[in-house]
CSV table of C-alpha atoms and ligand atoms in Angstrom, one decimal:
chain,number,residue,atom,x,y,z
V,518,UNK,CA,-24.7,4.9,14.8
V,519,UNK,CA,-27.8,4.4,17.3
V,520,UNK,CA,-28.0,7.7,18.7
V,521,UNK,CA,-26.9,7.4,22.7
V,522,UNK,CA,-29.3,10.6,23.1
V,523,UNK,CA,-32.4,9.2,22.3
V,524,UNK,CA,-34.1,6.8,25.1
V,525,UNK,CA,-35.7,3.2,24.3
V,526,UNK,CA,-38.9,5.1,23.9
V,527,UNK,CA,-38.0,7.5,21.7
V,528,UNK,CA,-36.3,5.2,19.5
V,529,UNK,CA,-39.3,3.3,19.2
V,530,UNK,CA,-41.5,5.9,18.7
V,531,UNK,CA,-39.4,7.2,15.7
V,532,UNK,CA,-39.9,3.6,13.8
V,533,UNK,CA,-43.4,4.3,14.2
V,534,UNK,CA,-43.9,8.2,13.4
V,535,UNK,CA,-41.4,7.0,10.4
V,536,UNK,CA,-43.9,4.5,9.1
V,537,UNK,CA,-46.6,6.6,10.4
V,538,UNK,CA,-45.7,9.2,7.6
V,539,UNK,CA,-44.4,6.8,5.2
V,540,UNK,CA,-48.0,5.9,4.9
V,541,UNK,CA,-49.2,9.4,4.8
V,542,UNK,CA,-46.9,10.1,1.5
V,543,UNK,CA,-46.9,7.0,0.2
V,544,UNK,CA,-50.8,6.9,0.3
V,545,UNK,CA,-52.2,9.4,-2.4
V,546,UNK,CA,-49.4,8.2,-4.9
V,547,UNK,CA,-49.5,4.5,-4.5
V,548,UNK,CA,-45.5,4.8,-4.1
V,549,UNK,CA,-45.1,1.9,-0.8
V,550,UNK,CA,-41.9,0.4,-1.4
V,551,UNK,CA,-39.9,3.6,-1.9
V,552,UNK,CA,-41.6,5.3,1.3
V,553,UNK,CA,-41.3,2.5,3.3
V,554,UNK,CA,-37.8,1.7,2.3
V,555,UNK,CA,-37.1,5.2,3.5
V,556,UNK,CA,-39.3,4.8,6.9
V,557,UNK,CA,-37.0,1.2,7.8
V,558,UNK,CA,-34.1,2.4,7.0
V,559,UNK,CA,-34.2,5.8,9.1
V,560,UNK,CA,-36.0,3.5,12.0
V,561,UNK,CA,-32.7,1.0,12.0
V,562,UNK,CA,-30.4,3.6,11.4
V,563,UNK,CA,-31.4,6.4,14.5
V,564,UNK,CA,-33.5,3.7,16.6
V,565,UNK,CA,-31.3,0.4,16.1
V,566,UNK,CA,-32.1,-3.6,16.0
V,567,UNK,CA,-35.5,-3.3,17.8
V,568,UNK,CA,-36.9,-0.1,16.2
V,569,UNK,CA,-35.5,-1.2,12.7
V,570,UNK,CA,-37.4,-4.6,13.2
V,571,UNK,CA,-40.5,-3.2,14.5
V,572,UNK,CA,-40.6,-0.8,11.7
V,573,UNK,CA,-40.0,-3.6,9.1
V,574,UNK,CA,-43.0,-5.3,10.7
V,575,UNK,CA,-45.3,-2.3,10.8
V,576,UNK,CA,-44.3,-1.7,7.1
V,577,UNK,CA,-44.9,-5.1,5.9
V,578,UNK,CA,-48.1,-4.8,7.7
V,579,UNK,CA,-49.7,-1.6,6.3
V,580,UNK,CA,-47.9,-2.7,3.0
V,581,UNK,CA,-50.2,-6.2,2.9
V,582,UNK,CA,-52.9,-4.1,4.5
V,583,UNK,CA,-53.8,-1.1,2.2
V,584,UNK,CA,-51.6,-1.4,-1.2
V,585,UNK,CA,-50.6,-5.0,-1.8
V,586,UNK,CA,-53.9,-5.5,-2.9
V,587,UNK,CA,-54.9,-2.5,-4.7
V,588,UNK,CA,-55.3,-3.1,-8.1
V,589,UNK,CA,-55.2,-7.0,-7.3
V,590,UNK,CA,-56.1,-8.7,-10.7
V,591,UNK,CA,-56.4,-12.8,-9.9
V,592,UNK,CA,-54.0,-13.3,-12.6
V,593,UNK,CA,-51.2,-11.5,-11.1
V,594,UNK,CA,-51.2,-13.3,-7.8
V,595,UNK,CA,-47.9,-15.1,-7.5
V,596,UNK,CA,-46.4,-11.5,-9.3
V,597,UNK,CA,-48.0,-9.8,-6.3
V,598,UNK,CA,-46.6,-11.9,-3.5
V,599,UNK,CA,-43.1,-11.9,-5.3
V,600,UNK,CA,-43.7,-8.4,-4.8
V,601,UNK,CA,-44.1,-8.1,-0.9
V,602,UNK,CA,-41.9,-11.0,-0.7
V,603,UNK,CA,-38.9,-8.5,-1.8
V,604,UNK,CA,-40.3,-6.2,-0.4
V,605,UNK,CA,-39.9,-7.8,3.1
V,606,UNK,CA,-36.3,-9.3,2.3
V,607,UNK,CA,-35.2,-6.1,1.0
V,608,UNK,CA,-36.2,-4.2,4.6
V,609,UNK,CA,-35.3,-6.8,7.1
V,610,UNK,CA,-31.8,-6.4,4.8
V,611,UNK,CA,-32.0,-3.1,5.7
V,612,UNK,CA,-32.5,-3.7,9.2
V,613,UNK,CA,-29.4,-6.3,9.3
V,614,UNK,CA,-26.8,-4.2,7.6
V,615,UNK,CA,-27.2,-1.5,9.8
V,616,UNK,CA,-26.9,-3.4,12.9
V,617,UNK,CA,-23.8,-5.1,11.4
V,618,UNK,CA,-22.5,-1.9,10.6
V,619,UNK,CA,-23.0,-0.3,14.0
V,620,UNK,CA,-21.4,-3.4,15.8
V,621,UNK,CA,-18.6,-3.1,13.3
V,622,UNK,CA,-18.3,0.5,14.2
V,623,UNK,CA,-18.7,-0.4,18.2
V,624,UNK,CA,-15.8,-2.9,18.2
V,625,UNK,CA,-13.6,-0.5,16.3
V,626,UNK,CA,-14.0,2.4,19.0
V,627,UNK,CA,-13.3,-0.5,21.7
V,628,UNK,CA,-10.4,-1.7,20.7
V,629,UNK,CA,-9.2,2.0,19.7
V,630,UNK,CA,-10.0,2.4,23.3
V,631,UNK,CA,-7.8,-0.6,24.6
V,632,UNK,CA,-4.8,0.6,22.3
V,633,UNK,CA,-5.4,4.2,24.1
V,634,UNK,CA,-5.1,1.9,27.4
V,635,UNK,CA,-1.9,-0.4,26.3
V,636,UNK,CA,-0.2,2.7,25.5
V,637,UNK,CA,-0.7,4.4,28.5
V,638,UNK,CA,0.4,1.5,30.7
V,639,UNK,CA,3.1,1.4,28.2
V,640,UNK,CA,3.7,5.3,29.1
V,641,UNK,CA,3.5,4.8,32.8
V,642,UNK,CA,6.1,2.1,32.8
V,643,UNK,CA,8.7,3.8,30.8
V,644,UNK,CA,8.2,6.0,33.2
V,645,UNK,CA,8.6,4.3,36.3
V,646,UNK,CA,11.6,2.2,35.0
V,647,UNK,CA,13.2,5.6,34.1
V,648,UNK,CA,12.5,7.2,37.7
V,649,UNK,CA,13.9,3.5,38.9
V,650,UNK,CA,17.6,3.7,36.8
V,651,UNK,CA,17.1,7.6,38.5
V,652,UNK,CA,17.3,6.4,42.1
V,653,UNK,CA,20.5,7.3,43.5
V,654,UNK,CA,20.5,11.1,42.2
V,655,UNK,CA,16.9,11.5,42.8
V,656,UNK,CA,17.5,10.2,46.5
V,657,UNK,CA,20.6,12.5,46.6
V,658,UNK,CA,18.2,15.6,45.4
V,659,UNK,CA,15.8,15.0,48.3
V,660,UNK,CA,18.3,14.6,50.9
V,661,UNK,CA,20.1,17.4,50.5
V,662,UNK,CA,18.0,20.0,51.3
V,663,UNK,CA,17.0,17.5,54.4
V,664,UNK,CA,20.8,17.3,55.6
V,665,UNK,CA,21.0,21.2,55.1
V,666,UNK,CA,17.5,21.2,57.6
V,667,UNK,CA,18.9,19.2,60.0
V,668,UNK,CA,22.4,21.7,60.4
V,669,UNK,CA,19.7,24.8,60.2
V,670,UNK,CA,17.6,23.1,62.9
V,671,UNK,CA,21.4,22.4,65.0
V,672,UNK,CA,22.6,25.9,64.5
V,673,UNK,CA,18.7,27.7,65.6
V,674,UNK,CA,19.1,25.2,68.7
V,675,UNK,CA,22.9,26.4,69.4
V,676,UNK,CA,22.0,30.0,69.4
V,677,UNK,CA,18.8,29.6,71.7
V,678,UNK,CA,20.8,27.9,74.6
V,679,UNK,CA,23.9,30.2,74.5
V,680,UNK,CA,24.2,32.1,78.0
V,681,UNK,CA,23.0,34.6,75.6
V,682,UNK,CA,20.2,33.6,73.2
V,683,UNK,CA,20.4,35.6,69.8
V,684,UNK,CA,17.1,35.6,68.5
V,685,UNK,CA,17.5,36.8,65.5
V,686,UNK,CA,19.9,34.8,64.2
V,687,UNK,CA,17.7,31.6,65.5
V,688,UNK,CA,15.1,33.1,63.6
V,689,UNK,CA,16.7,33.1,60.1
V,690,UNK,CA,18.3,29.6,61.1
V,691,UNK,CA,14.3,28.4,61.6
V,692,UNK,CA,13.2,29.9,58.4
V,693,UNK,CA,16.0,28.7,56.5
V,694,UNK,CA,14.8,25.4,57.9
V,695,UNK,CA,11.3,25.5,56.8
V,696,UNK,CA,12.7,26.8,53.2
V,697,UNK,CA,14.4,23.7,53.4
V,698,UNK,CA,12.0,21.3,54.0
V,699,UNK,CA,9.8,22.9,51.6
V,700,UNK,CA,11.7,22.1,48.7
V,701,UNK,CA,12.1,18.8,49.9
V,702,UNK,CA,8.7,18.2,49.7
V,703,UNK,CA,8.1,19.8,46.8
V,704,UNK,CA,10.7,17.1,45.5
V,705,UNK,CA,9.1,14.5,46.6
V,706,UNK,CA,5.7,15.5,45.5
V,707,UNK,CA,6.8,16.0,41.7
V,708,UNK,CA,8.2,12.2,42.6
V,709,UNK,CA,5.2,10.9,43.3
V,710,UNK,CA,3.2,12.9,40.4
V,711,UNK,CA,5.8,11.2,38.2
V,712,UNK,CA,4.4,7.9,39.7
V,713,UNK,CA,1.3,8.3,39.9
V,714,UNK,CA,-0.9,6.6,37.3
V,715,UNK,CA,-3.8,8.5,35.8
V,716,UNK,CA,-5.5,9.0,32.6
V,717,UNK,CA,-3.9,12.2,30.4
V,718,UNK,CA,-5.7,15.8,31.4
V,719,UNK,CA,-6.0,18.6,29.2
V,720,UNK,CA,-4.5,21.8,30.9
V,721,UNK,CA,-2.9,24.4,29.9
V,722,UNK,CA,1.2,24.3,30.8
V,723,UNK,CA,3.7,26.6,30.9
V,724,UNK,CA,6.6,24.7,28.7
V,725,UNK,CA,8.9,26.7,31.2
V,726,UNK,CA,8.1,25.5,33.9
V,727,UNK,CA,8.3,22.1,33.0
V,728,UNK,CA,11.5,22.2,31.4
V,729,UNK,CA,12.7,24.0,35.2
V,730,UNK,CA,11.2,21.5,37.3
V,731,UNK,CA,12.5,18.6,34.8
V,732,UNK,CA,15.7,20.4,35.6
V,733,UNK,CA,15.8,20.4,38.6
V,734,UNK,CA,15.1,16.8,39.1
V,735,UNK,CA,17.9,15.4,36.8
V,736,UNK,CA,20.2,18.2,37.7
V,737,UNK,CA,22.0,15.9,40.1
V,738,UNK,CA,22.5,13.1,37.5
V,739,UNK,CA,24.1,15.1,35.5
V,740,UNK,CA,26.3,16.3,37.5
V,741,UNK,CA,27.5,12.6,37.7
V,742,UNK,CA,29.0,12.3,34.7
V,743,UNK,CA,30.3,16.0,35.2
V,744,UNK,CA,27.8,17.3,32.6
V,745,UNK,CA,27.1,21.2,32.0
V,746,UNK,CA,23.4,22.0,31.7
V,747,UNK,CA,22.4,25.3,30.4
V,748,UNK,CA,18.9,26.4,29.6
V,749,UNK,CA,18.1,29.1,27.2
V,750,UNK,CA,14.4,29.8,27.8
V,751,UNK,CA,12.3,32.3,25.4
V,752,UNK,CA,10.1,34.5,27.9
V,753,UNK,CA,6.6,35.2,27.5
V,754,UNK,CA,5.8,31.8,25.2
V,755,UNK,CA,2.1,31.1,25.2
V,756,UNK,CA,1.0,28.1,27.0
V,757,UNK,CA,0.3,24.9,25.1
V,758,UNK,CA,-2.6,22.3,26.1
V,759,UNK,CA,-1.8,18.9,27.4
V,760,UNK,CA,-0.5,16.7,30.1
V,761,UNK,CA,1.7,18.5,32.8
V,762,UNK,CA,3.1,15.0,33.1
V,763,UNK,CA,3.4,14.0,30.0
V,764,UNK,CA,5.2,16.5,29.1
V,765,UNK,CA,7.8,16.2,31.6
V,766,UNK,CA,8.2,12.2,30.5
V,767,UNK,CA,9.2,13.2,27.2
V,768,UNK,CA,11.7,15.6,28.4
V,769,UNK,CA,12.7,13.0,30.6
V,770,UNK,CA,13.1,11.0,28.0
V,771,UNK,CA,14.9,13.0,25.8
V,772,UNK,CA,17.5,14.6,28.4
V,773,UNK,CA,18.4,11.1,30.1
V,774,UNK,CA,18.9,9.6,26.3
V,775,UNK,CA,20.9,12.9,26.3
V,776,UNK,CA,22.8,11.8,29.5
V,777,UNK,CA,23.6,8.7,28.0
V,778,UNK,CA,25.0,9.6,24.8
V,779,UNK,CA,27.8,12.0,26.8
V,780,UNK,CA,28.6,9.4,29.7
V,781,UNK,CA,31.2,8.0,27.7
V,782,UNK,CA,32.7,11.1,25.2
V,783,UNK,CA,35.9,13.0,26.1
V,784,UNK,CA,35.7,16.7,26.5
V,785,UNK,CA,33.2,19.0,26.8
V,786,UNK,CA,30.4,17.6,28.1
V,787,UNK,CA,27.2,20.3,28.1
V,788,UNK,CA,23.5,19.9,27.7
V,789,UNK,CA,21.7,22.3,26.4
V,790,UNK,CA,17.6,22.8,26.9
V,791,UNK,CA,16.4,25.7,25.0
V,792,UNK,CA,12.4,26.7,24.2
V,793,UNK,CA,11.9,29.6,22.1
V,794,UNK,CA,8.6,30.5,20.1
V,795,UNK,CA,8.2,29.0,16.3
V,796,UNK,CA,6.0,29.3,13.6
V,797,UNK,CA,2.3,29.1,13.3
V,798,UNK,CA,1.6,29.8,16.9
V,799,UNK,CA,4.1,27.1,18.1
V,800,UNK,CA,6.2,26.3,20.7
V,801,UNK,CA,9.5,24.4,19.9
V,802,UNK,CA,11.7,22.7,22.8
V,803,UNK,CA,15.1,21.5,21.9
V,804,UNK,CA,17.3,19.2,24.0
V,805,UNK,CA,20.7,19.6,22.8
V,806,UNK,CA,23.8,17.8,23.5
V,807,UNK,CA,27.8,17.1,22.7
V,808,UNK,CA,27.4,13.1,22.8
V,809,UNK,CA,28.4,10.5,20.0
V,810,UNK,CA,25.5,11.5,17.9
V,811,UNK,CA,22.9,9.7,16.2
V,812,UNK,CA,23.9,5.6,15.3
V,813,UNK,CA,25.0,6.0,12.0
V,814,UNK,CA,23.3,4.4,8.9
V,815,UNK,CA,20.4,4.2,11.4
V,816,UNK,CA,19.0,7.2,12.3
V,817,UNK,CA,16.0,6.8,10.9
V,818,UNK,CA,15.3,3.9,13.3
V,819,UNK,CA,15.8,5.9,16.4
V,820,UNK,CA,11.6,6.5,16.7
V,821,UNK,CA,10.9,2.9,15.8
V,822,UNK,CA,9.7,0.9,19.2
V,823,UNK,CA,12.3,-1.5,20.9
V,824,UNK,CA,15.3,0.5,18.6
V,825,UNK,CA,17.8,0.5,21.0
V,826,UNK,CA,21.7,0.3,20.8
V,827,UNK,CA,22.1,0.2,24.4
V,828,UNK,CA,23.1,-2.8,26.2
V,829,UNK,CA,20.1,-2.1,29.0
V,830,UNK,CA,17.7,0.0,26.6
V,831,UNK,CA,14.3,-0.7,26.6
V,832,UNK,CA,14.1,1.4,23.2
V,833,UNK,CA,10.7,3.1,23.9
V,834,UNK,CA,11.7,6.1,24.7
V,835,UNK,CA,11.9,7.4,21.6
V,836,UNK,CA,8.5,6.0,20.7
V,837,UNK,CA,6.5,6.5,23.5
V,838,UNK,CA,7.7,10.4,23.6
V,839,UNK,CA,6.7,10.9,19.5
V,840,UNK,CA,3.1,9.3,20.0
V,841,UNK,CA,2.5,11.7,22.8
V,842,UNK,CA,3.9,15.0,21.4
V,843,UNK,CA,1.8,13.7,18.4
V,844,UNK,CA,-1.4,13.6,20.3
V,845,UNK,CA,-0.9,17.3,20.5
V,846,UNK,CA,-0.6,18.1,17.1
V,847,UNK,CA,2.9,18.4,17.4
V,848,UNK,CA,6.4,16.8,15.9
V,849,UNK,CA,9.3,15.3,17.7
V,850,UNK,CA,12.6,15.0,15.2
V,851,UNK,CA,16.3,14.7,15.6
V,852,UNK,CA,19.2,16.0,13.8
V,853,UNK,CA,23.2,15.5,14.3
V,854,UNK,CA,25.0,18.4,15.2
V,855,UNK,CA,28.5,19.6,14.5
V,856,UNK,CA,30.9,18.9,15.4
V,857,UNK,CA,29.6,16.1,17.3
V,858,UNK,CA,26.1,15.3,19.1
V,859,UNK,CA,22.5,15.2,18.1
V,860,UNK,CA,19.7,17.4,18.6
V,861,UNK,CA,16.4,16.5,19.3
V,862,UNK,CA,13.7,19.1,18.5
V,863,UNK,CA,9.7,18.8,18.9
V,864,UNK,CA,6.8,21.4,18.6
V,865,UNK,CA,3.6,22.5,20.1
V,866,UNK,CA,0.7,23.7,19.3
V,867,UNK,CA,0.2,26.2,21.6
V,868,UNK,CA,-3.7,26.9,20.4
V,869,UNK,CA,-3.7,23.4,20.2
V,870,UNK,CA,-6.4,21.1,18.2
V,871,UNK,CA,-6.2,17.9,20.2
V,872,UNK,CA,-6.1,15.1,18.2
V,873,UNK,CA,-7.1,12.2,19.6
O,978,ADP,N1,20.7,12.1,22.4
O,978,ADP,C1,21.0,11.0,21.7
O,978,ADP,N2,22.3,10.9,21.1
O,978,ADP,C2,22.5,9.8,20.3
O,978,ADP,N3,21.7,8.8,20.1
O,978,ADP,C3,20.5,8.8,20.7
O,978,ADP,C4,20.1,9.9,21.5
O,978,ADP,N4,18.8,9.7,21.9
O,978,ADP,C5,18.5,8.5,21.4
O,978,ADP,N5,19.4,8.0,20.6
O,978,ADP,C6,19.4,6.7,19.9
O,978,ADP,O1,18.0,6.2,19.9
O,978,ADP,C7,17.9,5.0,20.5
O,978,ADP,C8,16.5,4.8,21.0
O,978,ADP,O2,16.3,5.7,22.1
O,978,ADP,P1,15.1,5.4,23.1
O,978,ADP,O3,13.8,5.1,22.3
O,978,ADP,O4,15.1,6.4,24.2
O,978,ADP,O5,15.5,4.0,23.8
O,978,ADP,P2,16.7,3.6,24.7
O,978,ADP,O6,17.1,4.9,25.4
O,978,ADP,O7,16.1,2.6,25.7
O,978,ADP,O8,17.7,3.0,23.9
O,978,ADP,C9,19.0,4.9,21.5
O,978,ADP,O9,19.3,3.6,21.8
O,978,ADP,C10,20.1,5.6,20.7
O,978,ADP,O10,20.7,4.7,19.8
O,979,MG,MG1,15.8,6.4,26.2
């Protein structure tokens, strides 16, 4: 635990105020070992390997210097040097351990740190694979409102070379033009920001707004396999702290899984996204469907990485969208519904304590 705050110098001044008052104490009650003990182990533990050492060799020193022989009697000579000799084992011990320890304690936040790293990249390919299987309708979403530019832009040309030119109505076909290239932009940004690989930011998110722009994005896909999507959105729900686009992976996630699970059911086909406020300050999303429900006998599984019963499933959906609704403090679970269909229900801290 060598402290990061103090410089070289300080840290090796500290082994040598430590010994300096270890003598000091240790002086007018003829108590060395103990003090010195003390002065070592503070040195090793706030200064490190160089400041521990130093302060075992100042120690042994002013030890040998002004107590060792003290009340020296020639018979007890080879009882005296046992003496320092522990004495100089038991610091440089002292010195050793600690360093072990910290290194110990260094490789354990490292390779916490590479997990953090493998399950992002982990997080970003899920991601792009999903966006990947999402080509055709998310193609389809941005070239729509570019097809309905192009007729605006046709129809504003049309009424500027008539004999007469209206105006006004070439005016509301221009502006209906720029709405329309706006949104496709806006498509294509949210694209990219799905793309994009970056480390996780803190920020505070409207749940709403992410479930409508997730929405809007897989809107078209649905309508592929002729599914209804409702959303039932509680107003006024506090924001919750985390990852813009994490969040929207796990809802991706959970409403393509969603997708799936109705593509090949007969009647009514409807998703349903709902947010409303729960307890403890909370916010609680639910994704909702009418699909074959959870694999029997195995629904405990379902969260387990590379569970999958789908011929082209990766089966870290599931996984992937649990660890991150966990690092908010929150809970991702599923439940069958009746008749038919699951449920799949997480909350959030909306004051949130981030665990790491
Ligand atoms: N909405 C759902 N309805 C029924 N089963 C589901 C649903 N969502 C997930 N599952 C089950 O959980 C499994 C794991 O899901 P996931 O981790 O997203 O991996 P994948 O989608 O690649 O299979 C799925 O294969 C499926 O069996
Ligand atoms: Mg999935």
């Amino acid at each position: 635990m060598r402290m990061k705050v103090l410089s070289r110098l300080q840290r090796y001044g500290l082994a040598i105020i430590s010994c300096g008052i270890a003598l000091a104490v240790a002086w007018p009650i003829d108590a060395p070992s103990s003090c010195f003990l003390l002065a070592v182990t503070v040195s090793s533990l706030f200064g490190g390997l160089g400041p521990g050492l130093l302060s075992v060799a100042l120690s042994a020193f002013v030890f040998e210097h002004f107590f060792l022989w003290r009340t020296f009697a020639p018979a007890r000579e080879s009882a005296t040097l046992l003496r320092f000799a522990v004495f100089l084992i038991a610091t440089f011990l002292i010195t050793v351990l600690m360093e072990i320890k910290r290194r110990v304690e260094e490789s354990g936040v490292r390779s916490q740190e590479a997990l953090r790293m493998a399950q992002s990249d982990l997080a970003h390919v899920n991601r792009v694979t999903t966006m990947g299987e999402l080509t055709a309708s998310l193609s389809h979403e941005v070239n729509q409102p570019i097809a309905a530019a192009v007729t605006d832009a046709n129809t504003c040309l049309r009424w500027l070379t008539r004999d007469q030119p209206d105006l006004e109505e070439a005016r509301e076909a221009a502006s209906r033009m720029v709405k329309d290239a706006t949104r496709a932009a806006e498509i294509v940004s949210r694209i990219r920001l799905i793309f994009k690989k970056g480390s996780p930011q803190r920020e505070l998110v409207d749940v709403n707004e992410v479930i409508k722009e997730m929405t809007v994005l897989l809107r078209n896909e649905a309508q592929r396999y002729s599914i209804a999507v409702g959303m039932k959105l509680s107003p006024g729900l506090p924001d919750i702290m985390g990852d813009r686009v994490q969040l929207q992976q796990v809802l991706m996630n959970l409403i393509m899984n969603a997708i799936d699970s109705m593509k090949t059911v007969d009647g009514t086909r409807e998703l349903i996204i709902q947010s409303q406020p729960s307890e403890n300050e909370q916010v609680m999303v639910s994704v909702i469907d009418t699909g074959i429900g959870l694999p029997k006998h195995q629904a405990d599984q379902i969260f387990n990485a590379f569970f999958t019963t789908k011929v082209h499933g990766t089966g870290m959906g599931l996984r992937i969208s649990r660890s991150i609704v966990e690092s908010y403090g929150g809970r991702l679970w599923a439940a069958d519904n009746t008749p038919r269909g699951a449920s799949f229900h997480l909350t959030l801290p909306s004051k949130a304590e981030v665990h790491e």
